Amino acid sequence: MNLSFFDQFSSPYLLGIPLILPSLLLPALLLPSPGRRWVNNRFSTIQLWLIHLITKQLMTPLNKAGHKWALLLTSLILLLLSINLLGLLPYTFTPTTQLSMNMALALPLWLATLLVGLRNQPSVSLGHLLPEGTPTPLIPALILIETTSLFIRPLALGVRLTANLTAGHLLIQLISTATIALLPLMPSVSILTALILFLLTILEVAVAMIQAYVFVLLLSLYLQENI
């Protein structure tokens, strides 16, 4: 029974086709069709307002040099947001519960921010490894600690996203299993459990959105340190 709880983290197949592929194509149907006018209807207005709001929040900590990353960071948060929310639908799975995918996103982007800093302002970037005013005997230890914390950043990005989404999905699976098991035995308790499951699902939707935002926000903060 324990193994069945983790079956949700493997992509279901229908006629040999992973169902995650058509689910990832679903957001493409929400894109506005091209027309002569920039804004065709209210739905397009809401989409443009949402993208503008996300971009504004992400670009606020950055100076003008970091605004070149606006398209990349906005695209990344929309991708993570779509994947996290689509993973809550039945017969799909969340790719961001896989540590390999999260590390494949976190490691190159973190490395890009680091290389940008080393190329444009190497002295300032290396200066983060040693806080100003450090006593001389503590310099080797602090350099080692700061270097370790620097290289742990991409791991923390990937593990944070994986752990939060995995924990939420497992908790939903456990409570839903308990709801079905208690229905013939104690209907009143099963109804109460179903209510808890509904509230937990709403919470998981919020977690999916927050984790996508936190992932990209931390990347923007790492970028700000290096530009």
mmCIF file of C-alpha atoms in Angstrom:
data_model
loop_
_atom_site.group_PDB
_atom_site.id
_atom_site.type_symbol
_atom_site.label_atom_id
_atom_site.label_comp_id
_atom_site.label_asym_id
_atom_site.label_seq_id
_atom_site.Cartn_x
_atom_site.Cartn_y
_atom_site.Cartn_z
ATOM 1 C CA MET A 1 0.000 0.000 0.000
ATOM 2 C CA ASN A 2 2.880 2.348 0.646
ATOM 3 C CA LEU A 3 4.054 1.959 -2.920
ATOM 4 C CA SER A 4 0.666 3.017 -4.290
ATOM 5 C CA PHE A 5 1.016 6.412 -2.617
ATOM 6 C CA PHE A 6 4.030 7.139 -4.802
ATOM 7 C CA ASP A 7 2.419 5.922 -8.015
ATOM 8 C CA GLN A 8 1.023 9.437 -8.468
ATOM 9 C CA PHE A 9 4.561 10.675 -9.129
ATOM 10 C CA SER A 10 4.850 8.580 -12.306
ATOM 11 C CA SER A 11 3.245 9.860 -15.484
ATOM 12 C CA PRO A 12 0.052 7.935 -16.448
ATOM 13 C CA TYR A 13 -0.192 6.647 -20.005
ATOM 14 C CA LEU A 14 -3.136 6.317 -22.380
ATOM 15 C CA LEU A 15 -2.546 4.299 -25.556
ATOM 16 C CA GLY A 16 1.194 4.640 -24.950
ATOM 17 C CA ILE A 17 1.009 8.457 -24.776
ATOM 18 C CA PRO A 18 1.973 10.224 -21.522
ATOM 19 C CA LEU A 19 -1.043 12.225 -20.394
ATOM 20 C CA ILE A 20 1.227 14.996 -19.151
ATOM 21 C CA LEU A 21 1.891 16.004 -22.778
ATOM 22 C CA PRO A 22 -1.712 16.951 -23.689
ATOM 23 C CA SER A 23 -2.136 18.564 -20.266
ATOM 24 C CA LEU A 24 0.887 20.789 -20.901
ATOM 25 C CA LEU A 25 -0.666 21.801 -24.231
ATOM 26 C CA LEU A 26 -3.844 22.907 -22.445
ATOM 27 C CA PRO A 27 -2.541 26.384 -21.496
ATOM 28 C CA ALA A 28 -1.858 27.039 -25.175
ATOM 29 C CA LEU A 29 -5.620 27.054 -25.715
ATOM 30 C CA LEU A 30 -5.889 29.960 -23.285
ATOM 31 C CA LEU A 31 -3.604 32.184 -25.353
ATOM 32 C CA PRO A 32 -5.477 34.933 -27.190
ATOM 33 C CA SER A 33 -5.798 34.573 -30.937
ATOM 34 C CA PRO A 34 -3.917 37.204 -32.964
ATOM 35 C CA GLY A 35 -5.916 40.118 -34.244
ATOM 36 C CA ARG A 36 -5.568 43.649 -35.472
ATOM 37 C CA ARG A 37 -6.022 45.101 -32.012
ATOM 38 C CA TRP A 38 -3.567 44.599 -29.155
ATOM 39 C CA VAL A 39 -6.354 43.736 -26.707
ATOM 40 C CA ASN A 40 -9.305 41.868 -28.206
ATOM 41 C CA ASN A 41 -11.468 41.062 -25.179
ATOM 42 C CA ARG A 42 -11.621 41.135 -21.392
ATOM 43 C CA PHE A 43 -9.882 37.792 -21.061
ATOM 44 C CA SER A 44 -6.869 39.149 -22.937
ATOM 45 C CA THR A 45 -6.939 42.204 -20.692
ATOM 46 C CA ILE A 46 -6.830 40.017 -17.576
ATOM 47 C CA GLN A 47 -3.951 37.985 -19.020
ATOM 48 C CA LEU A 48 -1.919 41.062 -19.881
ATOM 49 C CA TRP A 49 -2.637 42.589 -16.464
ATOM 50 C CA LEU A 50 -1.501 39.398 -14.716
ATOM 51 C CA ILE A 51 1.711 39.153 -16.751
ATOM 52 C CA HIS A 52 2.409 42.845 -16.110
ATOM 53 C CA LEU A 53 1.861 42.347 -12.366
ATOM 54 C CA ILE A 54 4.184 39.323 -12.226
ATOM 55 C CA THR A 55 6.886 41.069 -14.243
ATOM 56 C CA LYS A 56 6.658 44.189 -12.092
ATOM 57 C CA GLN A 57 7.036 42.191 -8.864
ATOM 58 C CA LEU A 58 10.021 40.273 -10.222
ATOM 59 C CA MET A 59 11.799 43.301 -11.672
ATOM 60 C CA THR A 60 11.362 45.570 -8.632
ATOM 61 C CA PRO A 61 14.537 44.331 -6.838
ATOM 62 C CA LEU A 62 16.605 44.560 -10.042
ATOM 63 C CA ASN A 63 18.306 47.539 -11.631
ATOM 64 C CA LYS A 64 18.135 48.300 -15.352
ATOM 65 C CA ALA A 65 20.883 45.827 -16.169
ATOM 66 C CA GLY A 66 18.760 43.018 -14.751
ATOM 67 C CA HIS A 67 15.720 43.945 -16.832
ATOM 68 C CA LYS A 68 17.252 41.992 -19.707
ATOM 69 C CA TRP A 69 16.199 38.881 -17.773
ATOM 70 C CA ALA A 70 12.540 39.942 -17.656
ATOM 71 C CA LEU A 71 11.417 37.645 -20.482
ATOM 72 C CA LEU A 72 13.308 34.649 -19.089
ATOM 73 C CA LEU A 73 12.066 35.078 -15.511
ATOM 74 C CA THR A 74 8.468 35.747 -16.557
ATOM 75 C CA SER A 75 8.465 32.718 -18.854
ATOM 76 C CA LEU A 76 9.934 30.580 -16.069
ATOM 77 C CA ILE A 77 7.311 31.562 -13.499
ATOM 78 C CA LEU A 78 4.493 30.970 -15.997
ATOM 79 C CA LEU A 79 5.956 27.546 -16.824
ATOM 80 C CA LEU A 80 6.278 26.540 -13.166
ATOM 81 C CA LEU A 81 2.847 27.918 -12.373
ATOM 82 C CA SER A 82 1.257 25.947 -15.224
ATOM 83 C CA ILE A 83 3.030 22.699 -14.325
ATOM 84 C CA ASN A 84 2.268 22.978 -10.609
ATOM 85 C CA LEU A 85 -1.422 23.706 -11.141
ATOM 86 C CA LEU A 86 -1.894 21.141 -13.919
ATOM 87 C CA GLY A 87 -0.387 18.516 -11.619
ATOM 88 C CA LEU A 88 -3.434 18.878 -9.358
ATOM 89 C CA LEU A 89 -5.757 17.652 -12.112
ATOM 90 C CA PRO A 90 -6.776 13.964 -12.194
ATOM 91 C CA TYR A 91 -4.777 11.547 -14.346
ATOM 92 C CA THR A 92 -1.766 13.824 -14.532
ATOM 93 C CA PHE A 93 1.365 14.138 -12.467
ATOM 94 C CA THR A 94 3.515 17.064 -11.445
ATOM 95 C CA PRO A 95 6.940 17.062 -13.138
ATOM 96 C CA THR A 96 8.208 19.523 -10.518
ATOM 97 C CA THR A 97 7.930 16.803 -7.876
ATOM 98 C CA GLN A 98 10.965 15.247 -9.572
ATOM 99 C CA LEU A 99 14.230 16.554 -8.129
ATOM 100 C CA SER A 100 16.015 15.939 -11.436
ATOM 101 C CA MET A 101 13.791 18.413 -13.289
ATOM 102 C CA ASN A 102 14.015 21.059 -10.577
ATOM 103 C CA MET A 103 17.799 20.782 -10.466
ATOM 104 C CA ALA A 104 17.886 20.989 -14.273
ATOM 105 C CA LEU A 105 16.112 24.344 -13.947
ATOM 106 C CA ALA A 106 17.899 25.660 -10.854
ATOM 107 C CA LEU A 107 21.521 24.754 -11.600
ATOM 108 C CA PRO A 108 21.958 26.391 -15.049
ATOM 109 C CA LEU A 109 20.079 29.545 -14.056
ATOM 110 C CA TRP A 110 22.022 29.929 -10.802
ATOM 111 C CA LEU A 111 25.269 29.322 -12.692
ATOM 112 C CA ALA A 112 24.256 31.943 -15.266
ATOM 113 C CA THR A 113 23.724 34.566 -12.552
ATOM 114 C CA LEU A 114 27.080 33.672 -11.016
ATOM 115 C CA LEU A 115 28.940 33.874 -14.337
ATOM 116 C CA VAL A 116 27.305 37.232 -15.123
ATOM 117 C CA GLY A 117 28.681 38.599 -11.866
ATOM 118 C CA LEU A 118 32.151 37.141 -12.395
ATOM 119 C CA ARG A 119 32.284 38.599 -15.902
ATOM 120 C CA ASN A 120 30.937 42.093 -15.182
ATOM 121 C CA GLN A 121 32.211 42.777 -11.655
ATOM 122 C CA PRO A 122 34.498 39.982 -10.425
ATOM 123 C CA SER A 123 35.794 41.870 -7.392
ATOM 124 C CA VAL A 124 32.293 42.604 -6.081
ATOM 125 C CA SER A 125 31.110 39.048 -6.694
ATOM 126 C CA LEU A 126 34.114 37.562 -4.918
ATOM 127 C CA GLY A 127 33.718 40.151 -2.166
ATOM 128 C CA HIS A 128 30.473 38.437 -1.079
ATOM 129 C CA LEU A 129 32.591 35.523 0.138
ATOM 130 C CA LEU A 130 34.193 37.692 2.833
ATOM 131 C CA PRO A 131 32.069 40.175 4.826
ATOM 132 C CA GLU A 132 33.662 43.537 5.511
ATOM 133 C CA GLY A 133 35.312 43.916 8.912
ATOM 134 C CA THR A 134 35.951 40.216 9.464
ATOM 135 C CA PRO A 135 38.675 39.477 12.035
ATOM 136 C CA THR A 136 41.809 38.033 10.466
ATOM 137 C CA PRO A 137 41.708 34.664 12.302
ATOM 138 C CA LEU A 138 38.157 34.034 11.025
ATOM 139 C CA ILE A 139 38.873 34.800 7.363
ATOM 140 C CA PRO A 140 39.634 31.191 6.216
ATOM 141 C CA ALA A 141 36.618 29.783 8.049
ATOM 142 C CA LEU A 142 34.235 32.447 6.739
ATOM 143 C CA ILE A 143 35.446 32.049 3.166
ATOM 144 C CA LEU A 144 34.810 28.308 3.441
ATOM 145 C CA ILE A 145 31.347 28.817 4.949
ATOM 146 C CA GLU A 146 30.307 31.441 2.372
ATOM 147 C CA THR A 147 31.594 29.306 -0.503
ATOM 148 C CA THR A 148 29.646 26.315 0.802
ATOM 149 C CA SER A 149 26.470 28.387 1.153
ATOM 150 C CA LEU A 150 26.981 29.724 -2.370
ATOM 151 C CA PHE A 151 27.151 26.257 -3.904
ATOM 152 C CA ILE A 152 24.198 25.035 -1.827
ATOM 153 C CA ARG A 153 21.880 27.645 -3.373
ATOM 154 C CA PRO A 154 20.837 25.634 -6.465
ATOM 155 C CA LEU A 155 20.343 22.527 -4.332
ATOM 156 C CA ALA A 156 18.149 24.516 -1.947
ATOM 157 C CA LEU A 157 16.089 25.842 -4.865
ATOM 158 C CA GLY A 158 15.433 22.389 -6.268
ATOM 159 C CA VAL A 159 14.869 20.618 -2.946
ATOM 160 C CA ARG A 160 12.501 23.333 -1.654
ATOM 161 C CA LEU A 161 10.255 23.081 -4.696
ATOM 162 C CA THR A 162 10.341 19.277 -4.722
ATOM 163 C CA ALA A 163 9.710 18.832 -0.987
ATOM 164 C CA ASN A 164 6.791 21.265 -0.760
ATOM 165 C CA LEU A 165 4.921 19.858 -3.740
ATOM 166 C CA THR A 166 5.643 16.227 -2.849
ATOM 167 C CA ALA A 167 4.454 16.690 0.742
ATOM 168 C CA GLY A 168 1.232 18.325 -0.396
ATOM 169 C CA HIS A 169 0.434 15.619 -2.934
ATOM 170 C CA LEU A 170 1.138 12.843 -0.449
ATOM 171 C CA LEU A 171 -1.072 14.488 2.179
ATOM 172 C CA ILE A 172 -3.924 14.814 -0.321
ATOM 173 C CA GLN A 173 -3.477 11.152 -1.274
ATOM 174 C CA LEU A 174 -3.543 10.007 2.368
ATOM 175 C CA ILE A 175 -6.622 12.042 3.294
ATOM 176 C CA SER A 176 -8.528 11.041 0.153
ATOM 177 C CA THR A 177 -7.753 7.371 0.858
ATOM 178 C CA ALA A 178 -8.986 7.788 4.427
ATOM 179 C CA THR A 179 -12.161 9.495 3.181
ATOM 180 C CA ILE A 180 -13.039 6.591 0.882
ATOM 181 C CA ALA A 181 -12.160 3.984 3.512
ATOM 182 C CA LEU A 182 -14.289 5.652 6.217
ATOM 183 C CA LEU A 183 -17.335 6.245 4.008
ATOM 184 C CA PRO A 184 -19.028 2.816 4.576
ATOM 185 C CA LEU A 185 -17.935 2.625 8.224
ATOM 186 C CA MET A 186 -18.402 6.152 9.625
ATOM 187 C CA PRO A 187 -20.149 8.429 7.121
ATOM 188 C CA SER A 188 -20.105 11.468 9.407
ATOM 189 C CA VAL A 189 -16.354 11.207 9.941
ATOM 190 C CA SER A 190 -15.902 10.659 6.213
ATOM 191 C CA ILE A 191 -17.795 13.882 5.449
ATOM 192 C CA LEU A 192 -15.613 15.778 7.908
ATOM 193 C CA THR A 193 -12.515 14.286 6.286
ATOM 194 C CA ALA A 194 -13.820 15.289 2.856
ATOM 195 C CA LEU A 195 -14.197 18.861 4.097
ATOM 196 C CA ILE A 196 -10.604 18.801 5.324
ATOM 197 C CA LEU A 197 -9.571 17.424 1.927
ATOM 198 C CA PHE A 198 -11.344 20.300 0.164
ATOM 199 C CA LEU A 199 -9.586 22.879 2.327
ATOM 200 C CA LEU A 200 -6.264 21.104 1.813
ATOM 201 C CA THR A 201 -6.769 21.176 -1.953
ATOM 202 C CA ILE A 202 -7.295 24.952 -1.825
ATOM 203 C CA LEU A 203 -4.143 25.226 0.278
ATOM 204 C CA GLU A 204 -2.228 23.113 -2.225
ATOM 205 C CA VAL A 205 -3.301 25.419 -5.059
ATOM 206 C CA ALA A 206 -1.917 28.338 -3.064
ATOM 207 C CA VAL A 207 1.304 26.412 -2.356
ATOM 208 C CA ALA A 208 1.719 25.632 -6.067
ATOM 209 C CA MET A 209 1.479 29.330 -6.906
ATOM 210 C CA ILE A 210 3.663 30.495 -4.017
ATOM 211 C CA GLN A 211 6.433 27.983 -4.712
ATOM 212 C CA ALA A 212 6.639 29.031 -8.361
ATOM 213 C CA TYR A 213 6.889 32.665 -7.261
ATOM 214 C CA VAL A 214 9.502 31.925 -4.564
ATOM 215 C CA PHE A 215 11.649 29.918 -7.000
ATOM 216 C CA VAL A 216 11.845 32.780 -9.503
ATOM 217 C CA LEU A 217 12.075 35.475 -6.820
ATOM 218 C CA LEU A 218 15.151 33.853 -5.282
ATOM 219 C CA LEU A 219 16.739 33.630 -8.719
ATOM 220 C CA SER A 220 16.101 37.339 -9.223
ATOM 221 C CA LEU A 221 17.694 38.084 -5.840
ATOM 222 C CA TYR A 222 20.751 36.006 -6.774
ATOM 223 C CA LEU A 223 20.889 37.952 -10.028
ATOM 224 C CA GLN A 224 20.705 41.272 -8.169
ATOM 225 C CA GLU A 225 23.763 40.329 -6.102
ATOM 226 C CA ASN A 226 25.796 39.866 -9.263
ATOM 227 C CA ILE A 227 24.741 42.886 -11.326
#
